[in-house]
Amino acid sequence: MTNSNNIDLAARDLSVLWHPCTQMKDHEDFPIIPIKSGLGVWLEDFDGKRYLDAISSWWVNIFGHAHPTINQALIEQLNTLEHVIFAGFTHEVGIELAEQLIKVAPNGLSRCFYADNGSAAVEVALKMSFHYWQNQGQKQKTKFITLENSYHGETLGALAVGHVELYKKNLCAVIDGRDNRA
Ligand SMILES: Cc1ncc(COP(=O)(O)O)c(C=O)c1O
């Protein structure tokens, strides 16, 4: 028997949420899956049905769900300092991570700049590369080239340098100032 939590949560979700990379109309026929818990590679719903999370919850959970070492580190960090503005302030863990990243980065990459997610990271990279050429006095260098079928996220700049027709069709009119919608 299906646990009522599954149905309740699905209905509550659809009445208040939009999901990323999703045409919400599809969920009229294809039910969204409420998840109760996760452990390792497994997710579990309210019926006890397990799902193998073969995409690491969109490629960001490579060490598995509820990893004890990561969870312990998170708990310790939360109890010490949950957040501090990174403009004008700093903290040891932020410095330590940057030091370790630079050690494994190619020669010449000597600084880190943190962003909150993949799309924001792409926005940062676009802005930095644009700014670099402006600082070099090459002010004509304002264009980005993109790969066919590339995907870089769903913020405005990330979408602009991506090429998935479904996501771009209406955006091109905004970015190019042209109305090339079908
Ligand atoms: C190649 C690539 N770049 C950027 C992103 C965007 O990352 P985020 O979803 O964290 O904004 C993704 C996300 O799937 C991606 O696969």
Coordinates of N, CA, C and O and ligand atoms in Angstrom, one line a residue:
M1 N 0.8 -1.2 0.0 CA 0.0 0.0 0.0 C 0.9 1.3 0.0 O 1.9 1.3 0.7
T2 N 0.5 2.3 -0.8 CA 1.3 3.5 -0.8 C 1.1 4.3 0.4 O -0.1 4.6 0.8
N3 N 2.2 4.7 1.0 CA 2.1 5.6 2.2 C 1.5 6.9 1.9 O 1.9 7.5 0.9
S4 N 0.6 7.4 2.7 CA -0.1 8.7 2.3 C 0.9 9.8 2.3 O 0.6 10.8 1.6
N5 N 2.0 9.7 3.0 CA 3.0 10.8 3.0 C 3.5 11.0 1.5 O 3.7 12.2 1.1
N6 N 3.6 9.9 0.8 CA 4.1 10.1 -0.6 C 3.1 10.9 -1.4 O 3.5 11.9 -2.1
I7 N 1.8 10.6 -1.3 CA 0.8 11.3 -2.0 C 0.6 12.8 -1.5 O 0.6 13.7 -2.3
D8 N 0.6 12.9 -0.2 CA 0.4 14.3 0.4 C 1.6 15.2 0.0 O 1.3 16.3 -0.4
L9 N 2.8 14.7 0.1 CA 3.9 15.5 -0.2 C 4.0 15.9 -1.7 O 4.3 17.0 -2.1
A10 N 3.6 14.9 -2.5 CA 3.6 15.2 -4.0 C 2.6 16.3 -4.3 O 2.9 17.2 -5.0
A11 N 1.4 16.2 -3.7 CA 0.4 17.2 -3.9 C 0.8 18.6 -3.4 O 0.6 19.6 -4.1
R12 N 1.3 18.6 -2.2 CA 1.8 19.8 -1.6 C 2.9 20.5 -2.4 O 2.9 21.7 -2.6
D13 N 3.8 19.6 -2.9 CA 4.9 20.1 -3.7 C 4.4 20.8 -4.9 O 4.7 21.9 -5.2
L14 N 3.5 20.1 -5.6 CA 3.0 20.7 -6.9 C 2.2 21.9 -6.8 O 2.1 22.7 -7.7
S15 N 1.7 22.1 -5.5 CA 0.9 23.3 -5.3 C 1.7 24.6 -5.0 O 1.2 25.7 -5.0
V16 N 3.0 24.3 -4.6 CA 3.8 25.5 -4.2 C 5.2 25.6 -4.9 O 5.9 26.6 -4.7
L17 N 5.6 24.6 -5.7 CA 7.0 24.6 -6.2 C 7.1 24.4 -7.7 O 6.2 23.8 -8.3
W18 N 8.1 25.0 -8.2 CA 8.6 24.7 -9.6 C 9.9 24.0 -9.4 O 10.7 24.5 -8.6
H19 N 10.2 23.0 -10.2 CA 11.5 22.3 -10.1 C 12.4 22.7 -11.3 O 11.9 22.9 -12.4
P20 N 13.7 22.6 -11.0 CA 14.7 23.0 -12.1 C 14.6 21.9 -13.2 O 14.3 20.8 -13.0
C21 N 15.0 22.4 -14.4 CA 15.1 21.5 -15.6 C 13.8 20.7 -15.8 O 13.9 19.6 -16.2
T22 N 12.7 21.3 -15.5 CA 11.4 20.5 -15.5 C 10.3 21.3 -16.2 O 10.1 22.5 -15.9
Q23 N 9.6 20.7 -17.1 CA 8.4 21.2 -17.6 C 7.3 20.7 -16.6 O 7.0 19.5 -16.6
M24 N 6.8 21.6 -15.8 CA 6.0 21.1 -14.7 C 4.7 20.4 -15.2 O 4.2 19.6 -14.4
K25 N 4.3 20.7 -16.4 CA 3.1 20.0 -16.9 C 3.3 18.5 -17.0 O 2.4 17.7 -16.8
D26 N 4.6 18.1 -17.2 CA 4.9 16.6 -17.3 C 4.5 15.9 -16.0 O 4.2 14.7 -16.0
H27 N 4.5 16.6 -14.8 CA 4.1 16.0 -13.6 C 2.6 15.7 -13.4 O 2.2 15.1 -12.4
E28 N 1.9 16.2 -14.4 CA 0.4 15.8 -14.4 C 0.3 14.3 -14.7 O -0.6 13.6 -14.2
D29 N 1.2 13.7 -15.5 CA 1.2 12.3 -15.8 C 2.3 11.5 -15.2 O 2.2 10.3 -15.0
F30 N 3.3 12.2 -14.8 CA 4.5 11.5 -14.3 C 4.8 11.9 -12.9 O 5.3 13.1 -12.7
P31 N 4.4 11.1 -11.9 CA 4.4 11.6 -10.5 C 5.8 12.0 -10.0 O 6.8 11.3 -10.3
I32 N 5.9 13.1 -9.3 CA 7.2 13.4 -8.6 C 7.4 12.5 -7.5 O 6.4 11.9 -6.9
I33 N 8.7 12.2 -7.1 CA 8.9 11.2 -6.1 C 9.4 11.8 -4.8 O 10.5 12.3 -4.7
P34 N 8.6 11.8 -3.7 CA 9.1 12.3 -2.5 C 10.1 11.4 -1.8 O 9.8 10.2 -1.8
I35 N 11.2 11.9 -1.4 CA 12.2 11.1 -0.8 C 12.3 11.3 0.7 O 12.3 12.5 1.2
K36 N 12.4 10.3 1.5 CA 12.4 10.4 3.0 C 13.8 10.5 3.5 O 14.1 11.3 4.4
S37 N 14.7 9.6 2.9 CA 16.0 9.6 3.5 C 17.0 9.1 2.4 O 16.6 8.5 1.4
G38 N 18.3 9.3 2.8 CA 19.3 8.8 1.8 C 20.5 8.2 2.6 O 20.8 8.7 3.7
L39 N 21.1 7.2 2.1 CA 22.3 6.6 2.7 C 23.1 5.9 1.6 O 22.7 5.0 0.9
G40 N 24.4 6.4 1.5 CA 25.2 5.8 0.5 C 24.7 6.1 -0.9 O 24.3 7.3 -1.2
V41 N 24.6 5.1 -1.7 CA 24.1 5.3 -3.1 C 22.5 5.2 -3.1 O 21.9 5.4 -4.1
W42 N 21.9 4.9 -1.9 CA 20.5 4.7 -1.9 C 19.6 5.8 -1.4 O 20.0 6.5 -0.4
L43 N 18.5 6.1 -2.1 CA 17.5 7.0 -1.6 C 16.3 6.1 -1.2 O 16.0 5.1 -1.8
E44 N 15.5 6.6 -0.2 CA 14.3 5.7 0.2 C 13.1 6.6 0.3 O 13.2 7.7 0.8
D45 N 12.0 6.1 -0.2 CA 10.7 6.9 -0.1 C 9.9 6.5 1.1 O 10.4 5.7 1.9
F46 N 8.7 7.0 1.2 CA 7.9 6.8 2.5 C 7.3 5.4 2.5 O 6.7 5.0 3.5
D47 N 7.4 4.6 1.4 CA 6.9 3.3 1.3 C 8.1 2.3 1.6 O 7.9 1.1 1.6
G48 N 9.3 2.8 1.8 CA 10.4 1.9 2.0 C 11.0 1.5 0.7 O 11.9 0.7 0.7
K49 N 10.5 2.1 -0.4 CA 11.0 1.7 -1.7 C 12.3 2.4 -1.9 O 12.4 3.6 -1.6
R50 N 13.4 1.7 -2.4 CA 14.7 2.3 -2.6 C 15.0 2.6 -4.0 O 14.6 1.9 -4.9
Y51 N 15.7 3.7 -4.2 CA 16.1 4.1 -5.6 C 17.6 4.2 -5.6 O 18.2 4.9 -4.7
L52 N 18.3 3.6 -6.5 CA 19.7 3.8 -6.7 C 20.0 5.2 -7.3 O 19.6 5.4 -8.4
D53 N 20.7 6.0 -6.6 CA 21.0 7.4 -7.0 C 22.2 7.4 -8.0 O 23.3 7.8 -7.6
A54 N 21.9 6.9 -9.2 CA 23.0 6.7 -10.1 C 23.5 8.0 -10.7 O 24.6 8.0 -11.4
I55 N 22.9 9.1 -10.5 CA 23.4 10.4 -11.0 C 23.9 11.3 -9.8 O 24.1 12.5 -10.0
S56 N 24.2 10.6 -8.7 CA 24.7 11.3 -7.5 C 23.9 12.6 -7.2 O 24.5 13.7 -6.9
S57 N 22.6 12.5 -7.3 CA 21.7 13.7 -7.2 C 22.3 14.9 -8.0 O 22.6 16.0 -7.4
W58 N 22.3 14.7 -9.3 CA 22.9 15.7 -10.2 C 24.3 16.0 -10.0 O 24.8 17.1 -10.0
W59 N 25.1 14.9 -9.9 CA 26.5 14.9 -10.0 C 27.2 15.6 -8.9 O 28.4 15.9 -8.9
V60 N 26.5 16.0 -7.8 CA 27.2 16.8 -6.8 C 27.4 16.0 -5.5 O 27.9 16.6 -4.5
N61 N 27.0 14.8 -5.5 CA 27.0 14.0 -4.2 C 27.9 12.8 -4.4 O 27.4 11.6 -4.1
I62 N 29.1 13.0 -4.8 CA 29.9 11.9 -5.3 C 30.3 10.9 -4.2 O 30.7 9.8 -4.4
F63 N 30.3 11.4 -2.9 CA 30.7 10.5 -1.8 C 29.5 9.8 -1.2 O 29.6 9.1 -0.2
G64 N 28.3 10.0 -1.8 CA 27.1 9.3 -1.3 C 26.3 10.1 -0.3 O 26.8 11.1 0.3
H65 N 25.1 9.6 0.0 CA 24.3 10.4 0.9 C 24.7 10.1 2.4 O 25.0 9.0 2.7
A66 N 24.5 11.1 3.2 CA 24.8 11.0 4.7 C 26.1 10.3 5.0 O 26.2 9.5 5.9
H67 N 27.1 10.8 4.3 CA 28.5 10.2 4.5 C 28.9 10.6 5.9 O 28.9 11.8 6.3
P68 N 29.3 9.6 6.8 CA 29.5 10.0 8.2 C 30.6 11.0 8.4 O 30.5 11.9 9.3
T69 N 31.7 10.9 7.6 CA 32.8 11.9 7.8 C 32.4 13.3 7.4 O 32.7 14.3 8.1
I70 N 31.7 13.4 6.3 CA 31.2 14.7 5.8 C 30.2 15.3 6.8 O 30.3 16.4 7.2
N71 N 29.3 14.4 7.2 CA 28.2 14.9 8.2 C 28.9 15.4 9.5 O 28.5 16.4 10.0
Q72 N 29.9 14.6 10.0 CA 30.5 15.0 11.2 C 31.2 16.4 11.0 O 31.1 17.3 11.9
A73 N 31.9 16.6 9.9 CA 32.6 17.8 9.6 C 31.6 19.0 9.5 O 31.8 20.1 10.0
L74 N 30.4 18.7 8.9 CA 29.4 19.7 8.8 C 28.8 20.1 10.2 O 28.7 21.3 10.5
I75 N 28.6 19.1 11.0 CA 28.1 19.4 12.4 C 29.1 20.2 13.1 O 28.7 21.2 13.8
E76 N 30.3 19.8 13.1 CA 31.4 20.6 13.8 C 31.5 22.0 13.3 O 31.6 23.0 14.1
Q77 N 31.4 22.2 12.0 CA 31.5 23.5 11.4 C 30.3 24.4 11.8 O 30.4 25.5 12.2
L78 N 29.1 23.7 11.8 CA 27.9 24.5 12.1 C 27.9 25.0 13.6 O 27.5 26.1 13.9
N79 N 28.5 24.1 14.4 CA 28.6 24.5 15.9 C 29.7 25.5 16.1 O 29.7 26.1 17.2
T80 N 30.6 25.7 15.2 CA 31.7 26.6 15.4 C 31.4 28.0 14.7 O 31.4 29.0 15.4
L81 N 31.1 27.9 13.4 CA 30.8 29.1 12.7 C 29.9 28.7 11.5 O 30.4 28.1 10.6
E82 N 28.6 29.0 11.5 CA 27.8 28.5 10.4 C 27.9 29.4 9.1 O 27.8 28.9 8.0
H83 N 28.3 30.7 9.3 CA 28.4 31.5 8.2 C 29.1 32.8 8.6 O 28.8 33.3 9.7
V84 N 29.9 33.4 7.8 CA 30.3 34.8 7.9 C 30.5 35.4 6.6 O 30.9 34.7 5.6
I85 N 30.1 36.6 6.4 CA 30.2 37.3 5.1 C 31.7 37.2 4.7 O 32.6 37.4 5.5
F86 N 31.9 36.9 3.4 CA 33.3 36.6 2.9 C 33.9 37.9 2.3 O 34.9 37.9 1.7
A87 N 33.1 39.0 2.4 CA 33.7 40.3 2.0 C 34.1 41.0 3.2 O 33.3 41.3 4.1
G88 N 35.4 41.3 3.3 CA 35.9 42.0 4.5 C 36.2 41.0 5.7 O 36.8 41.4 6.7
F89 N 35.7 39.8 5.6 CA 36.0 38.8 6.6 C 36.5 37.5 6.0 O 36.3 37.3 4.8
T90 N 37.1 36.7 6.8 CA 37.6 35.4 6.3 C 37.5 34.4 7.4 O 37.2 34.7 8.6
H91 N 37.7 33.1 7.1 CA 37.8 32.1 8.2 C 38.7 30.9 7.7 O 39.0 30.8 6.5
E92 N 39.1 30.2 8.7 CA 40.2 29.2 8.5 C 39.9 28.1 7.5 O 40.7 27.8 6.6
V93 N 38.7 27.6 7.6 CA 38.3 26.5 6.7 C 38.3 27.0 5.2 O 38.7 26.2 4.3
G94 N 37.8 28.2 5.0 CA 37.8 28.8 3.6 C 39.2 28.9 3.1 O 39.5 28.6 1.9
I95 N 40.1 29.3 4.0 CA 41.5 29.5 3.5 C 42.2 28.1 3.3 O 42.8 27.9 2.2
E96 N 41.9 27.2 4.2 CA 42.5 25.8 4.1 C 42.0 25.1 2.8 O 42.8 24.5 2.1
L97 N 40.7 25.3 2.4 CA 40.2 24.6 1.2 C 40.9 25.3 0.0 O 41.4 24.5 -0.9
A98 N 41.1 26.6 0.0 CA 41.7 27.3 -1.2 C 43.2 26.8 -1.3 O 43.7 26.5 -2.4
E99 N 43.9 26.6 -0.1 CA 45.3 26.2 -0.2 C 45.4 24.8 -0.8 O 46.2 24.5 -1.6
Q100 N 44.4 23.9 -0.4 CA 44.4 22.5 -1.0 C 44.1 22.5 -2.4 O 44.7 21.7 -3.2
L101 N 43.1 23.3 -2.8 CA 42.7 23.4 -4.3 C 43.9 23.8 -5.1 O 44.1 23.3 -6.2
I102 N 44.6 24.9 -4.6 CA 45.7 25.4 -5.4 C 46.8 24.4 -5.6 O 47.4 24.3 -6.6
K103 N 47.0 23.6 -4.6 CA 48.0 22.5 -4.6 C 47.8 21.6 -5.8 O 48.7 21.1 -6.4
V104 N 46.5 21.3 -6.1 CA 46.2 20.3 -7.2 C 45.8 21.0 -8.5 O 45.6 20.3 -9.5
A105 N 45.7 22.3 -8.5 CA 45.4 23.1 -9.7 C 46.7 23.2 -10.6 O 47.8 23.1 -10.1
P106 N 46.5 23.4 -11.9 CA 47.6 23.5 -12.8 C 48.5 24.7 -12.4 O 47.9 25.7 -11.8
N107 N 49.8 24.7 -12.7 CA 50.7 25.8 -12.4 C 50.1 27.1 -12.9 O 49.6 27.2 -14.0
G108 N 50.3 28.1 -12.1 CA 49.9 29.5 -12.6 C 48.5 29.8 -12.0 O 48.1 31.0 -12.0
L109 N 47.7 28.8 -11.6 CA 46.4 29.2 -11.0 C 46.7 29.3 -9.4 O 46.8 28.3 -8.7
S110 N 46.7 30.5 -9.0 CA 47.2 30.7 -7.6 C 46.1 31.3 -6.7 O 46.4 31.7 -5.5
R111 N 44.9 31.5 -7.2 CA 43.9 32.1 -6.3 C 42.5 31.3 -6.6 O 42.3 30.9 -7.7
C112 N 41.7 31.3 -5.5 CA 40.4 30.7 -5.6 C 39.3 31.8 -5.5 O 39.6 32.8 -4.7
F113 N 38.2 31.7 -6.1 CA 37.1 32.6 -5.9 C 35.9 31.6 -5.7 O 35.5 30.9 -6.6
Y114 N 35.2 31.7 -4.6 CA 34.1 30.8 -4.3 C 32.8 31.2 -4.9 O 32.5 32.4 -4.9
A115 N 32.1 30.3 -5.4 CA 30.7 30.6 -5.9 C 29.8 29.5 -5.2 O 30.3 28.5 -4.8
D116 N 28.5 29.7 -5.2 CA 27.6 28.8 -4.5 C 27.2 27.6 -5.3 O 26.7 26.6 -4.7
N117 N 27.3 27.6 -6.6 CA 26.8 26.5 -7.4 C 27.4 26.5 -8.8 O 28.2 27.5 -9.1
G118 N 27.1 25.6 -9.6 CA 27.7 25.5 -10.9 C 27.4 26.7 -11.8 O 28.2 27.2 -12.5
S119 N 26.1 27.1 -11.8 CA 25.7 28.2 -12.6 C 26.4 29.5 -12.2 O 26.9 30.3 -13.1
A120 N 26.5 29.7 -10.9 CA 27.2 30.9 -10.4 C 28.7 30.9 -10.8 O 29.3 31.9 -11.1
A121 N 29.3 29.6 -10.7 CA 30.7 29.5 -11.1 C 30.9 29.9 -12.5 O 31.9 30.5 -12.8
V122 N 30.0 29.5 -13.4 CA 30.1 29.8 -14.8 C 30.0 31.3 -15.0 O 30.7 32.0 -15.7
E123 N 29.0 31.9 -14.2 CA 28.9 33.4 -14.3 C 30.2 34.1 -13.9 O 30.6 35.1 -14.5
V124 N 30.8 33.6 -12.8 CA 32.0 34.2 -12.3 C 33.1 34.1 -13.4 O 33.8 35.0 -13.7
A125 N 33.2 32.9 -14.0 CA 34.3 32.6 -15.0 C 34.0 33.6 -16.2 O 35.0 34.1 -16.7
L126 N 32.8 33.7 -16.6 CA 32.5 34.6 -17.8 C 32.9 36.1 -17.4 O 33.6 36.7 -18.2
K127 N 32.6 36.5 -16.2 CA 32.9 37.9 -15.8 C 34.4 38.1 -15.7 O 34.9 39.1 -16.2
M128 N 35.1 37.1 -15.1 CA 36.5 37.2 -15.0 C 37.2 37.2 -16.3 O 38.2 38.0 -16.5
S129 N 36.8 36.4 -17.2 CA 37.5 36.4 -18.5 C 37.2 37.7 -19.3 O 38.1 38.2 -19.9
F130 N 36.0 38.1 -19.2 CA 35.6 39.4 -19.8 C 36.5 40.5 -19.3 O 37.1 41.3 -20.0
H131 N 36.5 40.6 -17.9 CA 37.3 41.6 -17.2 C 38.8 41.6 -17.5 O 39.4 42.6 -17.6
Y132 N 39.3 40.3 -17.6 CA 40.7 40.2 -17.9 C 41.1 40.9 -19.2 O 42.1 41.7 -19.2
W133 N 40.3 40.7 -20.3 CA 40.7 41.4 -21.5 C 40.5 42.9 -21.5 O 41.2 43.7 -22.1
Q134 N 39.5 43.3 -20.7 CA 39.3 44.8 -20.5 C 40.5 45.4 -19.8 O 41.0 46.4 -20.2
N135 N 41.0 44.7 -18.8 CA 42.2 45.1 -18.0 C 43.4 45.1 -18.9 O 44.4 45.9 -18.7
Q136 N 43.5 44.2 -19.9 CA 44.6 44.1 -20.8 C 44.5 45.2 -21.9 O 45.4 45.3 -22.7
G137 N 43.5 46.0 -21.8 CA 43.3 47.1 -22.8 C 42.7 46.6 -24.1 O 42.6 47.3 -25.1
Q138 N 42.3 45.3 -24.2 CA 41.8 44.8 -25.4 C 40.2 44.8 -25.3 O 39.6 43.8 -25.2
K139 N 39.7 46.0 -25.4 CA 38.3 46.2 -25.1 C 37.4 45.7 -26.2 O 36.2 45.6 -26.0
Q140 N 38.0 45.3 -27.3 CA 37.1 44.7 -28.4 C 36.8 43.3 -28.1 O 35.9 42.7 -28.7
K141 N 37.5 42.7 -27.1 CA 37.3 41.2 -26.9 C 36.0 41.1 -25.9 O 36.2 41.0 -24.7
T142 N 34.9 41.0 -26.5 CA 33.7 41.0 -25.7 C 32.8 39.8 -26.1 O 31.7 39.6 -25.5
K143 N 33.3 38.9 -26.9 CA 32.5 37.8 -27.4 C 32.9 36.5 -26.7 O 34.0 36.2 -26.4
F144 N 31.9 35.6 -26.5 CA 32.1 34.3 -26.0 C 31.8 33.3 -27.1 O 30.7 33.4 -27.8
I145 N 32.6 32.2 -27.3 CA 32.2 31.2 -28.2 C 31.6 30.0 -27.4 O 32.0 29.8 -26.3
T146 N 30.7 29.3 -28.0 CA 30.1 28.2 -27.3 C 30.1 26.9 -28.1 O 30.2 27.0 -29.3
L147 N 30.0 25.8 -27.4 CA 30.0 24.5 -28.1 C 28.6 24.1 -28.4 O 27.7 24.3 -27.5
E148 N 28.4 23.5 -29.5 CA 27.0 23.0 -29.8 C 26.6 21.9 -28.8 O 27.5 21.1 -28.3
N149 N 25.4 22.0 -28.4 CA 24.8 21.0 -27.4 C 25.5 21.2 -26.0 O 25.3 20.3 -25.1
S150 N 26.2 22.3 -25.7 CA 26.8 22.4 -24.4 C 25.7 22.9 -23.4 O 24.7 23.5 -23.7
Y151 N 26.0 22.5 -22.1 CA 25.1 23.0 -21.0 C 26.0 23.5 -19.9 O 26.9 22.8 -19.4
H152 N 25.7 24.7 -19.4 CA 26.5 25.3 -18.3 C 25.7 25.8 -17.2 O 26.2 26.5 -16.3
G153 N 24.4 25.5 -17.1 CA 23.6 26.0 -16.0 C 22.4 26.8 -16.5 O 22.3 27.1 -17.7
E154 N 21.6 27.3 -15.6 CA 20.4 28.0 -16.0 C 20.2 29.4 -15.6 O 19.1 30.0 -15.7
T155 N 21.3 30.0 -15.1 CA 21.2 31.5 -14.9 C 21.4 32.1 -16.3 O 21.8 31.5 -17.3
L156 N 21.1 33.4 -16.4 CA 21.0 34.1 -17.7 C 22.3 34.0 -18.5 O 22.3 33.6 -19.6
G157 N 23.5 34.2 -17.8 CA 24.8 34.2 -18.5 C 25.1 32.8 -18.9 O 25.6 32.5 -20.0
A158 N 24.9 31.8 -18.0 CA 25.2 30.4 -18.2 C 24.4 29.9 -19.4 O 24.9 29.1 -20.3
L159 N 23.1 30.2 -19.4 CA 22.3 29.8 -20.5 C 22.7 30.4 -21.8 O 22.7 29.8 -22.9
A160 N 23.2 31.7 -21.8 CA 23.6 32.4 -23.0 C 24.8 31.7 -23.7 O 24.9 31.8 -24.9
V161 N 25.7 31.1 -22.9 CA 26.8 30.4 -23.5 C 26.6 28.9 -23.6 O 27.5 28.2 -24.0
G162 N 25.4 28.5 -23.3 CA 25.1 27.1 -23.5 C 24.3 26.9 -24.8 O 24.0 27.9 -25.5
H163 N 24.1 25.7 -25.2 CA 23.4 25.5 -26.5 C 22.5 24.3 -26.4 O 22.7 23.3 -27.1
V164 N 21.5 24.4 -25.6 CA 20.5 23.3 -25.6 C 19.2 24.0 -26.0 O 18.7 24.9 -25.3
E165 N 18.8 23.7 -27.2 CA 17.7 24.4 -27.9 C 16.5 24.7 -27.0 O 16.0 25.8 -26.9
L166 N 16.1 23.6 -26.3 CA 14.9 23.7 -25.4 C 15.0 24.9 -24.4 O 14.0 25.5 -24.1
Y167 N 16.2 25.1 -23.9 CA 16.4 26.1 -22.8 C 16.6 27.5 -23.5 O 16.4 28.5 -22.8
K168 N 17.1 27.5 -24.7 CA 17.6 28.8 -25.3 C 16.7 29.5 -26.2 O 16.8 30.7 -26.4
K169 N 15.7 28.8 -26.7 CA 14.9 29.3 -27.8 C 14.4 30.7 -27.5 O 14.6 31.6 -28.3
N170 N 13.8 30.9 -26.4 CA 13.2 32.2 -26.1 C 14.2 33.2 -25.5 O 14.1 34.4 -25.6
L171 N 15.3 32.6 -25.0 CA 16.3 33.5 -24.4 C 17.1 34.3 -25.4 O 17.5 35.4 -25.2
C172 N 17.3 33.6 -26.6 CA 18.1 34.3 -27.7 C 17.6 35.7 -28.0 O 18.3 36.6 -28.3
A173 N 16.3 35.8 -28.0 CA 15.7 37.1 -28.3 C 16.2 38.2 -27.3 O 16.4 39.3 -27.7
V174 N 16.3 37.8 -26.0 CA 16.8 38.7 -25.0 C 18.2 39.0 -25.2 O 18.7 40.2 -25.2
I175 N 19.1 37.9 -25.3 CA 20.5 38.1 -25.4 C 20.9 38.9 -26.6 O 21.8 39.8 -26.6
D176 N 20.4 38.5 -27.8 CA 20.9 39.1 -29.0 C 20.1 40.3 -29.4 O 20.5 41.0 -30.3
G177 N 19.0 40.6 -28.7 CA 18.2 41.7 -29.1 C 17.5 41.4 -30.4 O 16.9 42.3 -31.1
R178 N 17.5 40.1 -30.8 CA 16.8 39.7 -32.1 C 15.7 38.8 -31.6 O 15.8 38.0 -30.7
D179 N 14.6 38.8 -32.4 CA 13.5 37.9 -32.1 C 13.6 36.7 -33.0 O 13.1 36.8 -34.1
N180 N 14.4 35.7 -32.6 CA 14.6 34.5 -33.5 C 13.8 33.3 -33.0 O 14.2 32.2 -33.2
R181 N 12.8 33.6 -32.2 CA 11.9 32.5 -31.7 C 11.1 31.9 -32.8 O 10.7 32.6 -33.7
A182 N 10.9 30.6 -32.8 CA 10.2 29.9 -33.9 C 8.8 30.4 -33.9 O 8.2 30.8 -32.9
Ligands
LIG1 C1 28.4 21.1 -17.1 C2 27.6 21.8 -16.2 N1 27.8 23.1 -15.9 C3 27.1 23.8 -15.0 C4 26.0 23.2 -14.4 C5 25.1 24.1 -13.5 O1 25.3 23.7 -12.1 P1 24.2 24.1 -11.0 O2 23.0 23.2 -11.3 O3 24.9 23.8 -9.7 O4 23.9 25.5 -11.2 C6 25.7 21.9 -14.6 C7 24.6 21.3 -13.9 O5 24.1 20.3 -14.2 C8 26.5 21.2 -15.5 O6 26.2 19.9 -15.8

